[in-house]
Coordinates of C-alpha atoms in Angstrom, one line a residue:
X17 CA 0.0 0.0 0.0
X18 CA 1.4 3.4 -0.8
X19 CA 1.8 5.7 1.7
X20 CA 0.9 9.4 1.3
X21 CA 3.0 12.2 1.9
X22 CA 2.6 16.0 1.7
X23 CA 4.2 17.5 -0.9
X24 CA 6.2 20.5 -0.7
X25 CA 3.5 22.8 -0.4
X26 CA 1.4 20.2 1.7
X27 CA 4.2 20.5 4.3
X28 CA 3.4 23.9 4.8
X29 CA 0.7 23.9 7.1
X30 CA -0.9 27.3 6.1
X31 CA -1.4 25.5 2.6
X32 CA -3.1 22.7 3.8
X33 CA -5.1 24.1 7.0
X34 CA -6.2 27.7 6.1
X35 CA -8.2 28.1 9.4
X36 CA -5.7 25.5 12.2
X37 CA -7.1 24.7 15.3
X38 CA -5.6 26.8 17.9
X39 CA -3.7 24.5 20.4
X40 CA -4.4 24.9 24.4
X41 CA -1.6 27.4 25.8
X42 CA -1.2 24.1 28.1
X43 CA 0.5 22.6 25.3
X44 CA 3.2 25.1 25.8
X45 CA 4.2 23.9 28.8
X46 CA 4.1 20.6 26.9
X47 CA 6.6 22.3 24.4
X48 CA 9.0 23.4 27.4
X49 CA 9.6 20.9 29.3
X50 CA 10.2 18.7 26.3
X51 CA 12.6 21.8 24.9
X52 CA 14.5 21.7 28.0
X53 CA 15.1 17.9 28.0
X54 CA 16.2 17.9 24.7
X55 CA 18.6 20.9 25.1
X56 CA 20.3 19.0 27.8
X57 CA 20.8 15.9 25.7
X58 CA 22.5 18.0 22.7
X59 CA 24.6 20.1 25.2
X60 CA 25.9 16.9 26.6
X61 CA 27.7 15.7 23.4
X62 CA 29.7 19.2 23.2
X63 CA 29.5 20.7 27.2
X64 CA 32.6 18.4 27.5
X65 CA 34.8 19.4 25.0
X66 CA 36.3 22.5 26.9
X67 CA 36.7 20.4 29.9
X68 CA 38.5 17.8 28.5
X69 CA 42.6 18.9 29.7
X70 CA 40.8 19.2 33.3
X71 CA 39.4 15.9 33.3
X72 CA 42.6 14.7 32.2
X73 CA 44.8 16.3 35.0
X74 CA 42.3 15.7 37.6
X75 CA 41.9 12.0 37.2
X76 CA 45.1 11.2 35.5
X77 CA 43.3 9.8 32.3
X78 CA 45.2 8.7 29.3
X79 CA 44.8 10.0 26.0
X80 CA 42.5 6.9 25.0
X81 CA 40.8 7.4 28.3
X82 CA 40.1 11.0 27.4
X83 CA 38.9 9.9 23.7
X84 CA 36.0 7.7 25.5
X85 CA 34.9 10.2 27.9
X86 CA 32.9 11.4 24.8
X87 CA 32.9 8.2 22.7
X88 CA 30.8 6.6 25.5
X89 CA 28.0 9.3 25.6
X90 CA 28.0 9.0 21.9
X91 CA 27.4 5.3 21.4
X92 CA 24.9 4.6 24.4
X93 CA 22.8 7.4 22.7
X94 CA 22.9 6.5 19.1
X95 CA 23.0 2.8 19.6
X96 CA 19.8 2.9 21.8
X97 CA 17.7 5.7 20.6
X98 CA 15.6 3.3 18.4
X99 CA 14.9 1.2 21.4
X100 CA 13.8 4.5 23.4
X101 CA 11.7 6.0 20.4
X102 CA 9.6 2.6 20.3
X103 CA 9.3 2.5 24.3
X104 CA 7.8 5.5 23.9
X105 CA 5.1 4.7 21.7
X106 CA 4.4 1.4 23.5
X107 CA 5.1 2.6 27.2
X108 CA 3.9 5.8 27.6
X109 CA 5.5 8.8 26.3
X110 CA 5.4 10.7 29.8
X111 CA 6.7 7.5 31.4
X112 CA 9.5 7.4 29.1
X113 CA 10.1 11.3 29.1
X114 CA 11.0 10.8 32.6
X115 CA 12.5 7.7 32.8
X116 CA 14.9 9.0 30.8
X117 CA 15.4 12.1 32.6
X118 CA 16.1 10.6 35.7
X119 CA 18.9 8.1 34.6
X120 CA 20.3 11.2 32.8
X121 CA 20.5 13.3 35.7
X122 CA 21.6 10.7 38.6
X123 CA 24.2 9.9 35.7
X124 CA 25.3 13.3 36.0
X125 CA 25.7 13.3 39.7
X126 CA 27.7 10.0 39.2
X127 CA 30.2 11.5 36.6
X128 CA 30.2 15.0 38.4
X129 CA 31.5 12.8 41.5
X130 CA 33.8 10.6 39.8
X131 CA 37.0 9.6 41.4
X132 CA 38.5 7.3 38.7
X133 CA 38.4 7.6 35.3
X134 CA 36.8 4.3 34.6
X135 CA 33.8 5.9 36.9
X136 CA 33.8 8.8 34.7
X137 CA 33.6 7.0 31.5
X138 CA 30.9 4.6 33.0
X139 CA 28.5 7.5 34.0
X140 CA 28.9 9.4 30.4
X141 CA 27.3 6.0 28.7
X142 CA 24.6 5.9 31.5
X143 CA 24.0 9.5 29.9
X144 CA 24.3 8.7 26.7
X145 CA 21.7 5.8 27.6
X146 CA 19.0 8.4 29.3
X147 CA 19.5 10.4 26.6
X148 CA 18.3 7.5 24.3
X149 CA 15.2 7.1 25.9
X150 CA 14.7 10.7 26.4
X151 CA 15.4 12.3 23.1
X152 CA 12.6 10.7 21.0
X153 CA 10.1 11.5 23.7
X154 CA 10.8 14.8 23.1
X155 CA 9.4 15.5 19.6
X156 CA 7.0 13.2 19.9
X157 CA 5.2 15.0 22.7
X158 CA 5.4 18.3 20.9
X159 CA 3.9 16.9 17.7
X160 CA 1.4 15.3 20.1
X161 CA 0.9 18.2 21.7
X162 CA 0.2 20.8 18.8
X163 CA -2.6 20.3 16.0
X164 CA -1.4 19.8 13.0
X165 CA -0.9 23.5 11.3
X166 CA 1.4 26.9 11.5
X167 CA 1.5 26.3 15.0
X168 CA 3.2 22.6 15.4
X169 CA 5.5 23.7 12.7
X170 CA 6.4 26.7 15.1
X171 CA 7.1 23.9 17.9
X172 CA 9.1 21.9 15.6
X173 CA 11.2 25.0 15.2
X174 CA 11.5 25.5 18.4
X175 CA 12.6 22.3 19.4
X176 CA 14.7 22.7 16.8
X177 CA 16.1 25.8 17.9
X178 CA 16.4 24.9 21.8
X179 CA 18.3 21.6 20.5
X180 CA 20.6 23.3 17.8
X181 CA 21.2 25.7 21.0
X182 CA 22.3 23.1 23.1
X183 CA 25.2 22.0 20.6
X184 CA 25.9 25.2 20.1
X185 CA 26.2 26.4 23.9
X186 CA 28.0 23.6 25.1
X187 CA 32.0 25.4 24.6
X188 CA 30.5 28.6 26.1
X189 CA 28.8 26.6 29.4
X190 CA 31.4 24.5 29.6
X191 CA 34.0 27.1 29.4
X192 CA 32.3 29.3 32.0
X193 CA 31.8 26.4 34.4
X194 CA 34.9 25.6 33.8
X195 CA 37.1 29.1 34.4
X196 CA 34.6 29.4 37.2
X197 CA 33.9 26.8 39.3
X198 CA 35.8 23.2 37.7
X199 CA 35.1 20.8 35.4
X200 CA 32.8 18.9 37.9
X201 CA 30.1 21.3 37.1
X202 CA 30.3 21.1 33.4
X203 CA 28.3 17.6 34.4
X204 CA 26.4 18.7 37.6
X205 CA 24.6 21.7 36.4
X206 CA 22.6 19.1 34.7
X207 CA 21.1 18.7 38.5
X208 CA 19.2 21.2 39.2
X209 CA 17.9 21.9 35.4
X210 CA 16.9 18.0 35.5
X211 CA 14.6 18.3 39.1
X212 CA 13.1 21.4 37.8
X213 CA 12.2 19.8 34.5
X214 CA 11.3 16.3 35.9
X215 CA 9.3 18.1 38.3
X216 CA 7.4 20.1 35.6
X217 CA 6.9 17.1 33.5
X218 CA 5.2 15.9 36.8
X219 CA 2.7 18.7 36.2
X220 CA 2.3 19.7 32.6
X221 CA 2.5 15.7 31.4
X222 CA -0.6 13.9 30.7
X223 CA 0.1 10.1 29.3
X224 CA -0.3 8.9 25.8
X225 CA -0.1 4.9 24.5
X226 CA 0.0 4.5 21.1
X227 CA 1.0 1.0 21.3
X228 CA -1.9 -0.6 20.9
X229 CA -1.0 -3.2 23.6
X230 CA 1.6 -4.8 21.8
X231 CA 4.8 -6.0 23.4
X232 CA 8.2 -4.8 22.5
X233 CA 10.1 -6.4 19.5
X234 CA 13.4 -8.3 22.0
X235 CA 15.1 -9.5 19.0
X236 CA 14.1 -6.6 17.0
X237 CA 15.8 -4.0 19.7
X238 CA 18.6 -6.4 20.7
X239 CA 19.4 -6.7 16.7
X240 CA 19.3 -2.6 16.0
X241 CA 21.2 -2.0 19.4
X242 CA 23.8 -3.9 18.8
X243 CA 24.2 -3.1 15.3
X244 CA 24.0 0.9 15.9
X245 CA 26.3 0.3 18.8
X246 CA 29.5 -1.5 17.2
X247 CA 29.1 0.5 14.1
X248 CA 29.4 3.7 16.4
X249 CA 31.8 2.0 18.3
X250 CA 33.9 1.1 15.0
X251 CA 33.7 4.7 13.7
X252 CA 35.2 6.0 16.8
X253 CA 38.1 4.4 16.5
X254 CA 39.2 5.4 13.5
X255 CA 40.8 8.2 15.1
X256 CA 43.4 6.1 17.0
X257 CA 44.0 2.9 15.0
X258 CA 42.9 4.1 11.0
X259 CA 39.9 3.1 9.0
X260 CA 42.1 -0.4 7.7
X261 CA 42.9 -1.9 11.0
X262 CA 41.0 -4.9 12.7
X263 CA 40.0 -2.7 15.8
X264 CA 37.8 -0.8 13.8
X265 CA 36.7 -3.1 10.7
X266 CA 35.4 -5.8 13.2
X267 CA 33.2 -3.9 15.1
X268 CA 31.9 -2.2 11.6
X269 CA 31.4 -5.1 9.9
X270 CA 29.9 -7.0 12.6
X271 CA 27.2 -3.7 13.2
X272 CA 26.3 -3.8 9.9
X273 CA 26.1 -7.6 9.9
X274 CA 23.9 -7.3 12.7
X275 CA 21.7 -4.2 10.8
X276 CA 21.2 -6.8 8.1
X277 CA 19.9 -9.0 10.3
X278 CA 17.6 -6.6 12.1
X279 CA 16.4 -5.6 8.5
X280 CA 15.2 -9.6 7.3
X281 CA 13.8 -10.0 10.9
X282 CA 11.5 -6.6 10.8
X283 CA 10.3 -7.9 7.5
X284 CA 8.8 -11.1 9.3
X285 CA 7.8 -10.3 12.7
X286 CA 4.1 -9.3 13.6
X287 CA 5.1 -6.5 15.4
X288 CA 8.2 -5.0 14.5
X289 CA 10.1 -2.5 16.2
X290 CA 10.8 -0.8 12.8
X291 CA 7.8 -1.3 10.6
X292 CA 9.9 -1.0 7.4
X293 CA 6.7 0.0 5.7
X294 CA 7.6 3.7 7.3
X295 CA 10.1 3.9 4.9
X296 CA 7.6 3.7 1.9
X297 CA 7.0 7.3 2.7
X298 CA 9.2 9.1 0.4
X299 CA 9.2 11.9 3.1
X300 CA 10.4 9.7 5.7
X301 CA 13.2 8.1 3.9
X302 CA 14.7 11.3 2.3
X303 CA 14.5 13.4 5.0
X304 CA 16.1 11.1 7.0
X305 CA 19.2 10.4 4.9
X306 CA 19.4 14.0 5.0
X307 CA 19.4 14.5 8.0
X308 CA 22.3 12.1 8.7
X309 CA 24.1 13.7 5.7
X310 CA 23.9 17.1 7.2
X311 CA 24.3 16.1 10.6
X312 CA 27.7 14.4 9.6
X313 CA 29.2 18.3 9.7
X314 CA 27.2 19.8 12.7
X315 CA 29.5 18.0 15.5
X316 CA 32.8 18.1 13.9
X317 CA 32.2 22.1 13.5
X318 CA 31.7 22.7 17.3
X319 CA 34.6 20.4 18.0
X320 CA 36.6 21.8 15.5
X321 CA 36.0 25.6 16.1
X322 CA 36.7 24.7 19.5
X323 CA 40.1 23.6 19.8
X324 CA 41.2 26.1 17.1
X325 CA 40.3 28.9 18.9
X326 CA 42.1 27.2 22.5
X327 CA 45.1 25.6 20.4
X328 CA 45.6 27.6 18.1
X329 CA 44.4 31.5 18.2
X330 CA 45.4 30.9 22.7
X331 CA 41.8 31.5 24.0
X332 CA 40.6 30.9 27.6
X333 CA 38.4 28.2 27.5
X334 CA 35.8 31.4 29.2
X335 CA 37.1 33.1 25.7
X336 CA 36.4 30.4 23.8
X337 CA 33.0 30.0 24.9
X338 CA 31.9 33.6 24.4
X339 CA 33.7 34.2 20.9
X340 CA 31.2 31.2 19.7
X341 CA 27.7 32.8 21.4
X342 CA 26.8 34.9 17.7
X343 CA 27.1 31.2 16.6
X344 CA 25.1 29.8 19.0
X345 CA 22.5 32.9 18.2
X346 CA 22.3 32.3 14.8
X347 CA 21.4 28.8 14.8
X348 CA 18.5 29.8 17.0
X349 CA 17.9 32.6 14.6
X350 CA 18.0 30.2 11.8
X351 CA 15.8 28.1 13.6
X352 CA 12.8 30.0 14.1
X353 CA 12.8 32.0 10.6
X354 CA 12.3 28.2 8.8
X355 CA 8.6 28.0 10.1
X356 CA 7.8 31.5 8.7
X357 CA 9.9 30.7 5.6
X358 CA 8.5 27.0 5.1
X359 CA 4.9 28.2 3.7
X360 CA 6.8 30.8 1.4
X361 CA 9.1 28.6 0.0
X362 CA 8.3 25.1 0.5
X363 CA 10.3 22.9 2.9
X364 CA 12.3 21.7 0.2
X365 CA 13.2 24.4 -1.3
X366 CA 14.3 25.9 2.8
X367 CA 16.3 22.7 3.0
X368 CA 18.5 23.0 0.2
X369 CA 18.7 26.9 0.4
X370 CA 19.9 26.5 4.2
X371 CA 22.1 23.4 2.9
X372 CA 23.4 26.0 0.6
X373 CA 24.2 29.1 3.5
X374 CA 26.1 26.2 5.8
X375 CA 28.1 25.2 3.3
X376 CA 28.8 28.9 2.1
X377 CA 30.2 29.4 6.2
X378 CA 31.9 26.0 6.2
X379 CA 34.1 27.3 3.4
X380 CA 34.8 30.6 4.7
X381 CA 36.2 28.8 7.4
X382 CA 38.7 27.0 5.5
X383 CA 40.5 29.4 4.0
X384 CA 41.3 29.7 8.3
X385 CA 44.9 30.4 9.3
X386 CA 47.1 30.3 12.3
X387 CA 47.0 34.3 13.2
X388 CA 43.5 34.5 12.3
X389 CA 41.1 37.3 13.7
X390 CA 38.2 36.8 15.5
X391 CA 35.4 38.4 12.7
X392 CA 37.4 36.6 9.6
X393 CA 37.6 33.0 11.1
X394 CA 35.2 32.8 13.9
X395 CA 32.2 35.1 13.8
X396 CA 31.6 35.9 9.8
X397 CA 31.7 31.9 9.1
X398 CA 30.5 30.8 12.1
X399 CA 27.6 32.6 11.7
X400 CA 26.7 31.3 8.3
X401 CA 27.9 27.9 8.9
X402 CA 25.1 27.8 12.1
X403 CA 22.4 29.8 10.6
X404 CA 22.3 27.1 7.2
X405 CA 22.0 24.6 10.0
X406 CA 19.0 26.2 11.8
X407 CA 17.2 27.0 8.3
X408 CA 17.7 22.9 7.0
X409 CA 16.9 20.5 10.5
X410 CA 13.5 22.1 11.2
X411 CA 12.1 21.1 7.7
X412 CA 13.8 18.0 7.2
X413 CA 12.5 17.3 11.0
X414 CA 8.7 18.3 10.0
X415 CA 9.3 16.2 6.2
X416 CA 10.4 13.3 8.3
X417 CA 7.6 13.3 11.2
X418 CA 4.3 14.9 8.7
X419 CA 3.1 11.8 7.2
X420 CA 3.4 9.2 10.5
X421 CA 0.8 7.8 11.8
X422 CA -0.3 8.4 15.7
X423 CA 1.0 5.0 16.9
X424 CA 4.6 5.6 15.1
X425 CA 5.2 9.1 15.9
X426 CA 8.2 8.1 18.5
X427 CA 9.6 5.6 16.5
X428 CA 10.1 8.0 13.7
X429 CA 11.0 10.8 16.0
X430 CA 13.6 8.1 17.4
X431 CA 15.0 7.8 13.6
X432 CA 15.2 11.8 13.2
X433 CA 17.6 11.8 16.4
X434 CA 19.3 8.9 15.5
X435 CA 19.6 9.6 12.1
X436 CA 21.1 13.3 13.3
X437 CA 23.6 11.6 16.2
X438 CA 24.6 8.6 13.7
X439 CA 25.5 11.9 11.3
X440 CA 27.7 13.4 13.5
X441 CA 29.6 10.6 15.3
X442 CA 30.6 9.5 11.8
X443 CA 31.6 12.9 10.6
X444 CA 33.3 13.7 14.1
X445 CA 35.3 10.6 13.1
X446 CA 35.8 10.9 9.5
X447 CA 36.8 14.7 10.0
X448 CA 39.2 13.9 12.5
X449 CA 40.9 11.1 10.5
X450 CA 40.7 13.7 7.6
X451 CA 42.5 16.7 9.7
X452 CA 44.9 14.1 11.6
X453 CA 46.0 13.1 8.3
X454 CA 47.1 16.4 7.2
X455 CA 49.0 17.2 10.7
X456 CA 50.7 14.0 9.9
X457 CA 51.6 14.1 14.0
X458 CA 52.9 17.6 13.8
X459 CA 51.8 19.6 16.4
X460 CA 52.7 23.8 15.7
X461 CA 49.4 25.9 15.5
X462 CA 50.5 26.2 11.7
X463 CA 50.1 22.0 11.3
X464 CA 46.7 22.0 13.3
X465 CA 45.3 25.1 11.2
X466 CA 46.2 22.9 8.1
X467 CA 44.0 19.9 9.5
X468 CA 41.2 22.0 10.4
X469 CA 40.8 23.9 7.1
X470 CA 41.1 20.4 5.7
X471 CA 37.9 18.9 7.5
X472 CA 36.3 22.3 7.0
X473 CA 36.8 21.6 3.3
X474 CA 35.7 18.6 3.2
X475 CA 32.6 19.4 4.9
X476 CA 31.8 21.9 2.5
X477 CA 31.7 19.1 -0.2
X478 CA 29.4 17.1 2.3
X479 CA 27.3 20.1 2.6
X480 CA 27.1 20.3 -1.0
X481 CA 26.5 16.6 -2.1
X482 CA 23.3 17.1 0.4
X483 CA 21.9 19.7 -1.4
X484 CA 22.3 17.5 -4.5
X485 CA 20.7 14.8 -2.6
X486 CA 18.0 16.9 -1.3
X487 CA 17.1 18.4 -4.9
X488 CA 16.6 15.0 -6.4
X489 CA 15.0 13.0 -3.8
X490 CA 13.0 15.1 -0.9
X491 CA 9.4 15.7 -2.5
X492 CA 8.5 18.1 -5.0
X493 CA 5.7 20.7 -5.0
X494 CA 3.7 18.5 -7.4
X495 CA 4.5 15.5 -6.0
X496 CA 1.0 13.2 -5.0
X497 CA 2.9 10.7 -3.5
X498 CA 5.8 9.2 -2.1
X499 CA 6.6 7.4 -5.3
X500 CA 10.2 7.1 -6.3

């Protein structure tokens, strides 16, 4: 059976709902509290970053122990989201919103106490594994929570926004918390923001099943965690041992083994964790692989601007911070002109022109160099590089979530994260190999800037290929279904 997707135009709610129902200002408390959990998941894959030569000193960690400190939040949450997108559905998206919550922020006391290193390592992947189940209840209560219309597309772009922000504010938090207090708090100021939220959920909440009383897919979830899991795992150690050596072709091989099987299981089980049929939405499919296209560049920029400005230009990690905030604006900026842009335009055409503006920044930061000033190779590109970013993810996020059906809205909202973290684990990795090859060990702010400029550069060609990919394959205007 084919399944119908709006076209371009259809994605734009004012096209398709002249008069939308107006939601109940309760749902905007819906909308907060599931903005606030999500900004703490996406400021927990870049908070770190700033923190990382405290870390180090404080608990003696090596440089491998220093590398997994954000590997391990970065494969709990990619190779588990799937798993927390379907609980949602079947469990209770409340429930699971705060289930979630909970093992992210007693996680973050753990890791915020942390006397060992091993004990630091082990409470990042008990966040990464909160965040799992977390994230996906997130959109899924704000598209639950807004009718269809002008106004849900608003929500998605805020939660786009509020989430983009988090990525975005994690070297400036961390760098303040970090000058400040120590790198302890870079991990427990997720306390306080977690009791307040968990608390609110308590309050604003109201529980939703979509489920339908069926039971959770085992082999299904056991299959897809495992497979997303080694092939994160695999990609993150390219960095150390090299995309040819046995330490990271087994564990990608054996994911992707393991993805096969998931794939011929979901195609005989009753009730699949995955119903491949999702996928027959043109929408679905497209926007995803966009998504995870795009999203290969997003982390690898933080990371990247990051250390240049520390290694290389000598900021304070305080300095650091601030000199990326117009950033951090712009992406919010971005974010919250797509849903006023989106019934203009079309959310194609807003994908591929914001594709277009990120890789115009990503560029402009190539041409970087060692004595660079702060408006040429942080601000003027960082600006653009963030505000393409906020003007592509919230239609690609509305594309990917318009056509699902009630009692798949968190396992597709689980694909749109995972598709975005997937993205950027394997760019992070594949931009480090690309800029480590280039330094070729050498280690003069003249030999980083090379590397950088490098993975900037090949970003840009990522960021171009996407708008390529976008053009040909996310929905057209005309299109009446999801027809290849």
């Amino acid at each position: 059976m084919t399944v119908m997707v709006p076209s371009e135009r259809i994605a734009s709610p004012v096209a398709e709902q002249p008069a939308p129902v107006r939601p109940d200002p309760r749902a905007w408390l819906v909308v907060l509290a599931a903005c606030a959990g999500q900004f703490l998941v996406v400021l927990d894959v870049s908070v770190v970053n700033v923190a990382l030569p405290s870390m180090r000193a404080d608990l003696g960690l090596s440089a491998l122990g220093l590398q997994w400190v954000l590997n391990a939040y970065t494969i709990a949450f990619a190779g588990f989201m799937l798993l927390g997108g379907r609980a949602a559905d079947l469990f209770g998206r409340k429930r699971m919103f705060q289930l979630g919550l909970g093992l992210f922020t007693v996680a973050s006391v753990a890791g915020g106490l942390a006397q060992e290193g091993w004990q630091l390592v082990a409470a990042r992947a008990a966040q990464g594994l909160g965040a799992a189940v977390l994230a996906p209840a997130t959109l899924t209560l704000v598209t639950a929570a807004v009718p269809a219309g002008p106004a849900r597309t608003r929500a998605i772009g805020t939660w786009t926004a509020v989430g983009a922000a988090g990525g975005a504010a994690g070297g400036f938090v961390g760098g303040v918390l970090v000058d400040l207090l120590s790198w302890r708090w870079v991990l427990l100021i997720n306390v306080p923001i977690g009791v307040l939220v968990t608390a609110g959920a308590a309050v604003w909440l109201t529980e939703s099943l979509a489920g339908g009383g069926r039971r959770l897919d085992l082999p299904g979830a056991v299959l897809v965690t495992g497979g997303l899991a080694a092939v994160a795992y695999g990609i993150v150690q390219t960095e150390e041992a090299g995309w040819g050596a046995p330490a990271t072709l087994v564990p990608l091989l054996g994911g992707l083994a393991l993805l096969g099987v998931f794939v011929a299981v979901e195609a005989r089980t009753a009730a699949p964790l995955m119903p491949l049929r999702v996928f027959r939405s043109r929408a679905v499919a497209a926007a995803n692989v966009s998504m995870l296209v795009v999203g290969s560049t997003s982390f690898g920029m933080w990371f990247f601007m990051t250390v240049y400005a520390q290694g290389v230009l000598g900021y304070s990690p305080l300095q650091a911070g601030l000199a990326l905030v117009p950033s951090s604006v712009a992406v919010i900026v971005g974010s919250k002109l797509a849903p006023r842009l989106m019934p203009v335009i079309g959310a194609r055409s807003l994908a591929v022109l914001g594709a277009l503006v990120a890789a115009t920044g990503f560029g402009w930061q190539s041409t970087m160099t060692a004595d660079g000033s702060f408006l040429a190779t942080i601000l003027g590109p960082g600006v653009l590089m963030m505000a393409g970013m906020g003007l592509v993810i919230t239609p690609l996020a509305s594309l990917a979530t318009s056509g699902t059906a009630p009692g798949e809205a968190g396992l597709v909202s689980g694909l749109v994260n995972t598709s975005r973290t997937m993205g950027g684990a394997l760019g992070l990795a594949v931009l480090s190999t690309v800029a480590a090859s280039r330094t070729g060990g050498r280690t003069s702010p003249e030999a980083l800037t090379e590397g950088y400029a490098l993975a900037f550069r090949t970003a840009t060609g990522v960021l171009l290929a996407a708008t390529v990919l976008m053009l040909l394959w996310l929905p057209r205007p005309s299109a009446a279904s999801d027809k290849a």
